[in-house]
Amino acid sequence: MIKLAKIPNLTELTYRSIKQSVLNGTLGELSRLTEESLATQLGISKSPVREALNRLEAEGLVRIEARRGAYVRQFSAKEIRDLYELRELLEVHAIEAATITPKLLTDLAASINRTKKFLKNGNKLEHIEEDMRFHSLITAATGNQELCRVLENVQQKLSSAAPNPMSSQRPQRP
């Protein structure tokens, strides 16, 4: 028998949709996220929305306040600097721990070429996704799944928090 690919359930699809809207800026910082309005927009019940918002809160992208609702998280300048510092530490470790293969080098070169194309075309969202893909290739080459998960979470927070993700400059320390 052929093993079937896992099909995402409604909660997973809801989570992905809301997360994408946060990451691409459709839902900007401090946007209020009500279960009812999101459920209506997505054409689903409130339960998958509630579960998705809880998951996004656990990842640090959404803030849920008792009796007030959920909001897209706003990051302070210090939090952004801290995230960049953590990302730097994780990526340096990943480079040191990665098993470099010809396939990895080919994949990284292809990613760099895609990034150049996205930058030239001003495609912000594709650039962010490709940057995350580039770094995840290196992290995956370590074989450390926990490192992959943590770095992905840091990258996603930065992509939703950074004022200009197209800039390669890291915020300066005071």
CSV table of N, CA and C in Angstrom, one decimal, residues 47-160:
chain,number,residue,atom,x,y,z
A,47,SER,N,-14.8,27.4,16.6
A,47,SER,CA,-13.9,26.5,17.3
A,47,SER,C,-12.5,26.4,16.6
A,48,PRO,N,-12.4,26.1,15.3
A,48,PRO,CA,-11.1,26.1,14.7
A,48,PRO,C,-10.4,27.4,14.8
A,49,VAL,N,-11.1,28.5,14.8
A,49,VAL,CA,-10.5,29.8,14.9
A,49,VAL,C,-9.9,30.0,16.3
A,50,ARG,N,-10.6,29.6,17.3
A,50,ARG,CA,-10.1,29.7,18.7
A,50,ARG,C,-8.9,28.9,18.8
A,51,GLU,N,-8.9,27.6,18.3
A,51,GLU,CA,-7.7,26.8,18.4
A,51,GLU,C,-6.5,27.4,17.7
A,52,ALA,N,-6.7,27.9,16.5
A,52,ALA,CA,-5.7,28.6,15.7
A,52,ALA,C,-5.1,29.8,16.4
A,53,LEU,N,-6.0,30.6,17.0
A,53,LEU,CA,-5.5,31.8,17.8
A,53,LEU,C,-4.6,31.3,19.0
A,54,ASN,N,-5.0,30.3,19.7
A,54,ASN,CA,-4.3,29.8,20.8
A,54,ASN,C,-2.9,29.3,20.3
A,55,ARG,N,-2.8,28.7,19.2
A,55,ARG,CA,-1.5,28.2,18.7
A,55,ARG,C,-0.7,29.4,18.3
A,56,LEU,N,-1.3,30.4,17.7
A,56,LEU,CA,-0.5,31.6,17.3
A,56,LEU,C,0.0,32.4,18.5
A,57,GLU,N,-0.8,32.3,19.6
A,57,GLU,CA,-0.4,32.9,20.8
A,57,GLU,C,0.9,32.2,21.4
A,58,ALA,N,0.8,30.9,21.3
A,58,ALA,CA,1.9,30.1,21.8
A,58,ALA,C,3.2,30.4,21.0
A,59,GLU,N,3.1,30.7,19.8
A,59,GLU,CA,4.2,31.0,18.9
A,59,GLU,C,4.6,32.5,19.1
A,60,GLY,N,3.9,33.3,19.8
A,60,GLY,CA,4.2,34.6,20.1
A,60,GLY,C,3.8,35.6,19.0
A,61,LEU,N,2.9,35.2,18.1
A,61,LEU,CA,2.5,36.2,17.0
A,61,LEU,C,1.2,36.9,17.4
A,62,VAL,N,0.5,36.3,18.3
A,62,VAL,CA,-0.8,36.9,18.7
A,62,VAL,C,-0.8,37.0,20.3
A,63,ARG,N,-1.5,38.0,20.8
A,63,ARG,CA,-1.7,38.2,22.2
A,63,ARG,C,-3.1,38.1,22.5
A,64,ILE,N,-3.5,37.2,23.4
A,64,ILE,CA,-4.9,37.0,23.8
A,64,ILE,C,-5.1,37.6,25.2
A,65,GLU,N,-6.0,38.5,25.4
A,65,GLU,CA,-6.3,39.1,26.7
A,65,GLU,C,-7.7,38.6,27.1
A,66,ALA,N,-7.8,38.2,28.4
A,66,ALA,CA,-9.0,37.7,28.9
A,66,ALA,C,-10.1,38.8,28.8
A,67,ARG,N,-11.3,38.4,28.3
A,67,ARG,CA,-12.4,39.2,28.2
A,67,ARG,C,-12.2,40.4,27.2
A,68,ARG,N,-11.1,40.5,26.5
A,68,ARG,CA,-10.9,41.6,25.6
A,68,ARG,C,-10.6,41.1,24.2
A,69,GLY,N,-10.2,39.9,24.0
A,69,GLY,CA,-10.0,39.3,22.7
A,69,GLY,C,-8.5,39.1,22.3
A,70,ALA,N,-8.3,38.9,21.1
A,70,ALA,CA,-7.0,38.6,20.5
A,70,ALA,C,-6.5,39.7,19.7
A,71,TYR,N,-5.2,40.0,19.7
A,71,TYR,CA,-4.6,41.1,18.9
A,71,TYR,C,-3.3,40.6,18.3
A,72,VAL,N,-3.0,41.1,17.1
A,72,VAL,CA,-1.7,40.8,16.5
A,72,VAL,C,-0.7,41.5,17.4
A,73,ARG,N,0.3,40.8,17.7
A,73,ARG,CA,1.3,41.2,18.7
A,73,ARG,C,2.2,42.3,18.1
A,74,GLN,N,2.4,43.3,18.9
A,74,GLN,CA,3.3,44.4,18.5
A,74,GLN,C,4.6,44.2,19.3
A,75,PHE,N,5.8,44.2,18.6
A,75,PHE,CA,7.1,44.0,19.2
A,75,PHE,C,7.8,45.3,19.5
A,76,SER,N,8.4,45.4,20.6
A,76,SER,CA,9.2,46.6,20.9
A,76,SER,C,10.5,46.5,20.2
A,77,ALA,N,11.2,47.6,20.1
A,77,ALA,CA,12.5,47.6,19.5
A,77,ALA,C,13.5,46.7,20.2
A,78,LYS,N,13.4,46.6,21.6
A,78,LYS,CA,14.3,45.7,22.3
A,78,LYS,C,13.9,44.2,22.0
A,79,GLU,N,12.7,43.9,21.9
A,79,GLU,CA,12.3,42.5,21.5
A,79,GLU,C,12.8,42.1,20.1
A,80,ILE,N,12.8,43.1,19.2
A,80,ILE,CA,13.3,42.8,17.9
A,80,ILE,C,14.8,42.6,17.9
A,81,ARG,N,15.5,43.5,18.6
A,81,ARG,CA,16.9,43.3,18.8
A,81,ARG,C,17.3,41.9,19.4
A,82,ASP,N,16.5,41.6,20.4
A,82,ASP,CA,16.7,40.3,21.1
A,82,ASP,C,16.5,39.1,20.2
A,83,LEU,N,15.5,39.2,19.3
A,83,LEU,CA,15.2,38.1,18.4
A,83,LEU,C,16.3,38.0,17.3
A,84,TYR,N,16.8,39.2,16.8
A,84,TYR,CA,17.9,39.1,15.9
A,84,TYR,C,19.1,38.5,16.5
A,85,GLU,N,19.4,38.9,17.8
A,85,GLU,CA,20.6,38.3,18.5
A,85,GLU,C,20.4,36.8,18.6
A,86,LEU,N,19.2,36.3,19.0
A,86,LEU,CA,19.0,34.9,19.1
A,86,LEU,C,19.1,34.2,17.8
A,87,ARG,N,18.5,34.8,16.7
A,87,ARG,CA,18.6,34.2,15.4
A,87,ARG,C,20.1,34.1,15.0
A,88,GLU,N,20.9,35.1,15.2
A,88,GLU,CA,22.3,35.1,14.9
A,88,GLU,C,23.0,33.9,15.6
A,89,LEU,N,22.7,33.7,16.9
A,89,LEU,CA,23.3,32.6,17.6
A,89,LEU,C,22.9,31.3,17.1
A,90,LEU,N,21.6,31.1,16.8
A,90,LEU,CA,21.1,29.8,16.3
A,90,LEU,C,21.7,29.5,14.9
A,91,GLU,N,21.8,30.6,14.0
A,91,GLU,CA,22.3,30.3,12.7
A,91,GLU,C,23.7,30.0,12.7
A,92,VAL,N,24.5,30.7,13.5
A,92,VAL,CA,25.9,30.4,13.6
A,92,VAL,C,26.1,28.9,14.0
A,93,HIS,N,25.3,28.5,15.0
A,93,HIS,CA,25.4,27.1,15.5
A,93,HIS,C,25.0,26.2,14.4
A,94,ALA,N,24.0,26.5,13.7
A,94,ALA,CA,23.5,25.6,12.6
A,94,ALA,C,24.6,25.5,11.5
A,95,ILE,N,25.2,26.5,11.2
A,95,ILE,CA,26.3,26.5,10.2
A,95,ILE,C,27.4,25.5,10.6
A,96,GLU,N,27.8,25.7,11.9
A,96,GLU,CA,28.8,24.8,12.5
A,96,GLU,C,28.4,23.4,12.5
A,97,ALA,N,27.2,23.1,12.8
A,97,ALA,CA,26.7,21.7,13.0
A,97,ALA,C,26.2,21.1,11.7
A,98,ALA,N,26.0,21.8,10.6
A,98,ALA,CA,25.4,21.3,9.4
A,98,ALA,C,26.4,20.3,8.7
A,99,THR,N,25.8,19.3,8.1
A,99,THR,CA,26.6,18.4,7.2
A,99,THR,C,26.5,19.0,5.8
A,100,ILE,N,27.6,19.5,5.3
A,100,ILE,CA,27.6,20.1,4.0
A,100,ILE,C,27.7,19.0,2.9
A,101,THR,N,26.8,19.0,2.0
A,101,THR,CA,26.8,18.1,0.9
A,101,THR,C,26.7,18.8,-0.4
A,102,PRO,N,27.1,18.2,-1.5
A,102,PRO,CA,26.9,18.9,-2.8
A,102,PRO,C,25.4,19.3,-3.1
A,103,LYS,N,24.5,18.4,-2.6
A,103,LYS,CA,23.1,18.8,-2.8
A,103,LYS,C,22.7,20.0,-2.0
A,104,LEU,N,23.2,20.1,-0.8
A,104,LEU,CA,22.9,21.3,0.0
A,104,LEU,C,23.4,22.6,-0.7
A,105,LEU,N,24.7,22.5,-1.2
A,105,LEU,CA,25.3,23.6,-1.8
A,105,LEU,C,24.5,24.0,-3.1
A,106,THR,N,24.0,23.0,-3.8
A,106,THR,CA,23.2,23.3,-5.0
A,106,THR,C,21.9,24.0,-4.6
A,107,ASP,N,21.2,23.4,-3.6
A,107,ASP,CA,20.0,24.0,-3.1
A,107,ASP,C,20.1,25.4,-2.6
A,108,LEU,N,21.2,25.7,-1.9
A,108,LEU,CA,21.5,27.0,-1.4
A,108,LEU,C,21.7,28.0,-2.5
A,109,ALA,N,22.5,27.6,-3.6
A,109,ALA,CA,22.7,28.4,-4.7
A,109,ALA,C,21.4,28.8,-5.4
A,110,ALA,N,20.6,27.8,-5.6
A,110,ALA,CA,19.3,28.0,-6.2
A,110,ALA,C,18.4,29.0,-5.4
A,111,SER,N,18.5,28.9,-4.1
A,111,SER,CA,17.8,29.8,-3.2
A,111,SER,C,18.3,31.2,-3.4
A,112,ILE,N,19.6,31.4,-3.4
A,112,ILE,CA,20.2,32.7,-3.6
A,112,ILE,C,19.7,33.3,-4.9
A,113,ASN,N,19.6,32.5,-6.0
A,113,ASN,CA,19.2,33.0,-7.3
A,113,ASN,C,17.7,33.5,-7.2
A,114,ARG,N,16.9,32.7,-6.5
A,114,ARG,CA,15.5,33.1,-6.4
A,114,ARG,C,15.4,34.4,-5.5
A,115,THR,N,16.2,34.5,-4.5
A,115,THR,CA,16.2,35.7,-3.7
A,115,THR,C,16.5,36.9,-4.5
A,116,LYS,N,17.5,36.8,-5.3
A,116,LYS,CA,17.9,37.9,-6.2
A,116,LYS,C,16.8,38.4,-7.1
A,117,LYS,N,16.1,37.4,-7.6
A,117,LYS,CA,14.9,37.7,-8.5
A,117,LYS,C,13.8,38.4,-7.7
A,118,PHE,N,13.5,37.9,-6.5
A,118,PHE,CA,12.5,38.5,-5.7
A,118,PHE,C,12.8,39.9,-5.3
A,119,LEU,N,14.1,40.2,-4.9
A,119,LEU,CA,14.5,41.5,-4.6
A,119,LEU,C,14.4,42.5,-5.8
A,120,LYS,N,14.9,42.0,-6.9
A,120,LYS,CA,14.8,42.8,-8.1
A,120,LYS,C,13.4,43.2,-8.5
A,121,ASN,N,12.4,42.3,-8.3
A,121,ASN,CA,11.0,42.5,-8.6
A,121,ASN,C,10.3,43.2,-7.4
A,122,GLY,N,10.9,43.4,-6.3
A,122,GLY,CA,10.3,44.0,-5.1
A,122,GLY,C,9.2,43.2,-4.5
A,123,ASN,N,9.3,41.9,-4.7
A,123,ASN,CA,8.3,40.9,-4.1
A,123,ASN,C,8.7,40.6,-2.7
A,124,LYS,N,8.1,41.4,-1.8
A,124,LYS,CA,8.4,41.3,-0.3
A,124,LYS,C,8.1,40.0,0.3
A,125,LEU,N,6.9,39.5,0.1
A,125,LEU,CA,6.5,38.2,0.7
A,125,LEU,C,7.3,37.1,0.2
A,126,GLU,N,7.5,37.0,-1.1
A,126,GLU,CA,8.3,35.9,-1.7
A,126,GLU,C,9.8,36.0,-1.1
A,127,HIS,N,10.3,37.2,-1.0
A,127,HIS,CA,11.6,37.4,-0.5
A,127,HIS,C,11.7,36.8,1.0
A,128,ILE,N,10.7,37.2,1.8
A,128,ILE,CA,10.7,36.7,3.2
A,128,ILE,C,10.6,35.2,3.2
A,129,GLU,N,9.8,34.6,2.4
A,129,GLU,CA,9.6,33.1,2.4
A,129,GLU,C,10.9,32.4,1.9
A,130,GLU,N,11.5,33.0,0.9
A,130,GLU,CA,12.7,32.4,0.4
A,130,GLU,C,13.9,32.5,1.4
A,131,ASP,N,14.0,33.7,2.1
A,131,ASP,CA,15.0,33.8,3.1
A,131,ASP,C,14.8,32.8,4.2
A,132,MET,N,13.5,32.5,4.6
A,132,MET,CA,13.3,31.5,5.6
A,132,MET,C,13.6,30.1,5.1
A,133,ARG,N,13.3,29.9,3.8
A,133,ARG,CA,13.7,28.6,3.2
A,133,ARG,C,15.2,28.4,3.2
A,134,PHE,N,15.9,29.4,2.8
A,134,PHE,CA,17.4,29.3,2.7
A,134,PHE,C,18.0,28.9,4.1
A,135,HIS,N,17.5,29.6,5.1
A,135,HIS,CA,18.1,29.3,6.5
A,135,HIS,C,17.6,28.0,7.0
A,136,SER,N,16.4,27.6,6.6
A,136,SER,CA,15.9,26.2,7.0
A,136,SER,C,16.6,25.1,6.3
A,137,LEU,N,17.2,25.4,5.1
A,137,LEU,CA,18.0,24.3,4.5
A,137,LEU,C,19.2,24.0,5.3
A,138,ILE,N,19.9,25.1,5.7
A,138,ILE,CA,21.1,25.0,6.6
A,138,ILE,C,20.7,24.3,7.9
A,139,THR,N,19.7,24.7,8.5
A,139,THR,CA,19.3,24.2,9.8
A,139,THR,C,18.9,22.7,9.7
A,140,ALA,N,18.2,22.4,8.6
A,140,ALA,CA,17.8,21.0,8.4
A,140,ALA,C,19.0,20.1,8.2
A,141,ALA,N,20.1,20.6,7.7
A,141,ALA,CA,21.3,19.9,7.5
A,141,ALA,C,22.0,19.5,8.8
A,142,THR,N,21.5,20.1,9.9
A,142,THR,CA,22.1,19.7,11.2
A,142,THR,C,21.5,18.4,11.7
A,143,GLY,N,20.3,18.1,11.2
A,143,GLY,CA,19.6,16.9,11.7
A,143,GLY,C,18.9,17.1,13.0
A,144,ASN,N,18.9,18.3,13.5
A,144,ASN,CA,18.3,18.7,14.8
A,144,ASN,C,17.0,19.3,14.6
A,145,GLN,N,15.9,18.5,14.8
A,145,GLN,CA,14.5,19.0,14.6
A,145,GLN,C,14.1,20.1,15.5
A,146,GLU,N,14.6,20.0,16.8
A,146,GLU,CA,14.2,21.1,17.7
A,146,GLU,C,14.9,22.4,17.3
A,147,LEU,N,16.1,22.4,16.9
A,147,LEU,CA,16.7,23.6,16.4
A,147,LEU,C,16.0,24.1,15.2
A,148,CYS,N,15.5,23.3,14.3
A,148,CYS,CA,14.7,23.7,13.1
A,148,CYS,C,13.4,24.4,13.6
A,149,ARG,N,12.8,23.8,14.6
A,149,ARG,CA,11.5,24.4,15.1
A,149,ARG,C,11.7,25.7,15.7
A,150,VAL,N,12.7,25.8,16.6
A,150,VAL,CA,13.0,27.1,17.3
A,150,VAL,C,13.4,28.2,16.3
A,151,LEU,N,14.3,27.9,15.4
A,151,LEU,CA,14.7,28.9,14.5
A,151,LEU,C,13.6,29.4,13.6
A,152,GLU,N,12.7,28.5,13.1
A,152,GLU,CA,11.6,28.8,12.3
A,152,GLU,C,10.7,29.8,13.1
A,153,ASN,N,10.4,29.5,14.4
A,153,ASN,CA,9.6,30.4,15.2
A,153,ASN,C,10.2,31.8,15.3
A,154,VAL,N,11.5,31.9,15.5
A,154,VAL,CA,12.2,33.2,15.7
A,154,VAL,C,12.1,33.9,14.3
A,155,GLN,N,12.3,33.2,13.2
A,155,GLN,CA,12.2,33.9,11.9
A,155,GLN,C,10.8,34.4,11.6
A,156,GLN,N,9.8,33.6,12.0
A,156,GLN,CA,8.4,34.1,11.8
A,156,GLN,C,8.1,35.3,12.6
A,157,LYS,N,8.5,35.3,13.9
A,157,LYS,CA,8.3,36.5,14.7
A,157,LYS,C,9.0,37.7,14.1
A,158,LEU,N,10.2,37.5,13.6
A,158,LEU,CA,10.9,38.7,13.0
A,158,LEU,C,10.2,39.1,11.7
A,159,SER,N,9.7,38.2,11.0
A,159,SER,CA,9.0,38.7,9.7
A,159,SER,C,7.8,39.4,10.0
A,160,SER,N,7.1,39.1,11.1
A,160,SER,CA,5.9,39.9,11.4
A,160,SER,C,6.2,41.1,12.2
